[in-house]
Amino acid sequence: MAAKKGMRGWGRLRPLPSKRYQASYIGPDGRLHKAPATFAAKIDAQGWLSAEQRKIELGVWRDPREAPKTVLTVRDYAERWQSESSSRLKPRTLDLYRSYLNRVILPGLGDVALNQLTVNDVRGWFAGLESYPTRNANAYSLLKTIMNQALDDELIAVNPCRIKRASVKHRVAEPVALSAREIQSLADSMTVDRWKALLLVAGFSGLRWGELAALRRSDFVLSGGENSVTVRRSVTRQAGRFVVGRPKSAAALRTVPLPSGLAFAIAGHLEELALAGSSGLAFPSLTGDFPHENTVRPHLKRAALVIGYNSFRFHDLRHSAATLFAQAGATLADHMTLMGHTSSTMSARYTHSTAARNKDLVEGMWPPE
């Protein structure tokens, strides 16, 4: 008689929707016994079955239900989840997740049994967090992701993370969108010449800080009627050192045209302040290393005060460029390409701002009386 699908010569293996494997067997007591956890690889599940079969053959098998049970906590499962995710996540993302676990999630929920975590537990934990909206939303999203995996592994019956809009990020401060002339004035107001061109490139290209900090001389083209900058890499600060890697996403690998009026300022900066050679850093620190945003920030805040802004962040330069692209008539597809967005939702926030201009264009289609 042919064995049923999922059956072995002894014991049973069952693939789960999560692509993990569940192992079980009929013990000497005539009862069905399941492995205490699922397995990432089929061979591991087979190994567990072989070990159980060997115990029976040697006469040392005991009913696992009679042995003291080890409680699988949220902490245990979260650690396992991050370990299994390490190969598919970027180092910077892993560091962020580790920070959310250690500082936000595990102090309040780590010791709770995984299969005993309730909606009320999660709601109470979330309500008791300090007022850091973005951090809290990210931590909640991470917890929900981990619990979804536990659900796929059939370790819990339902995901207890069911707080409406808990993962929605709320702005603490409204972003500032500078005009083109204000970006120029901001750069002129910088008291340190080394960072003037950096601000101009940021304000007219929309590059992220990590992309700007990693730029080399060869990433700029300022001749032959073409003025552009190409994003090939990004740099992050991890455990006190700079780490160069790929940008945030595949869409971030892009070439962004620059206004021809910037060519002179950029060329002068590269000649005087960039490191030597085609691979030399375009915007190095005084020590010749990658620049740190904390070094630029105080000078930027002082320059912003000069042009009348009491609150200004470096990321506002990216927001300014995004707004200028939209006001210049960039389509949604154009905007996504220029900004390196993977989601049309992000670019739509800016292209929608051209609705008034579109109304004028449509009115202009009507023939004059």
Short mmCIF file of C-alpha atoms in Angstrom, two decimals, residues 1-5:
data_model
loop_
_atom_site.label_atom_id
_atom_site.label_comp_id
_atom_site.label_asym_id
_atom_site.label_seq_id
_atom_site.Cartn_x
_atom_site.Cartn_y
_atom_site.Cartn_z
CA MET A 1 0.00 0.00 0.00
CA ALA A 2 1.46 3.32 -1.13
CA ALA A 3 2.35 5.80 1.59
CA LYS A 4 0.26 8.95 1.73
CA LYS A 5 1.77 12.28 0.80
#
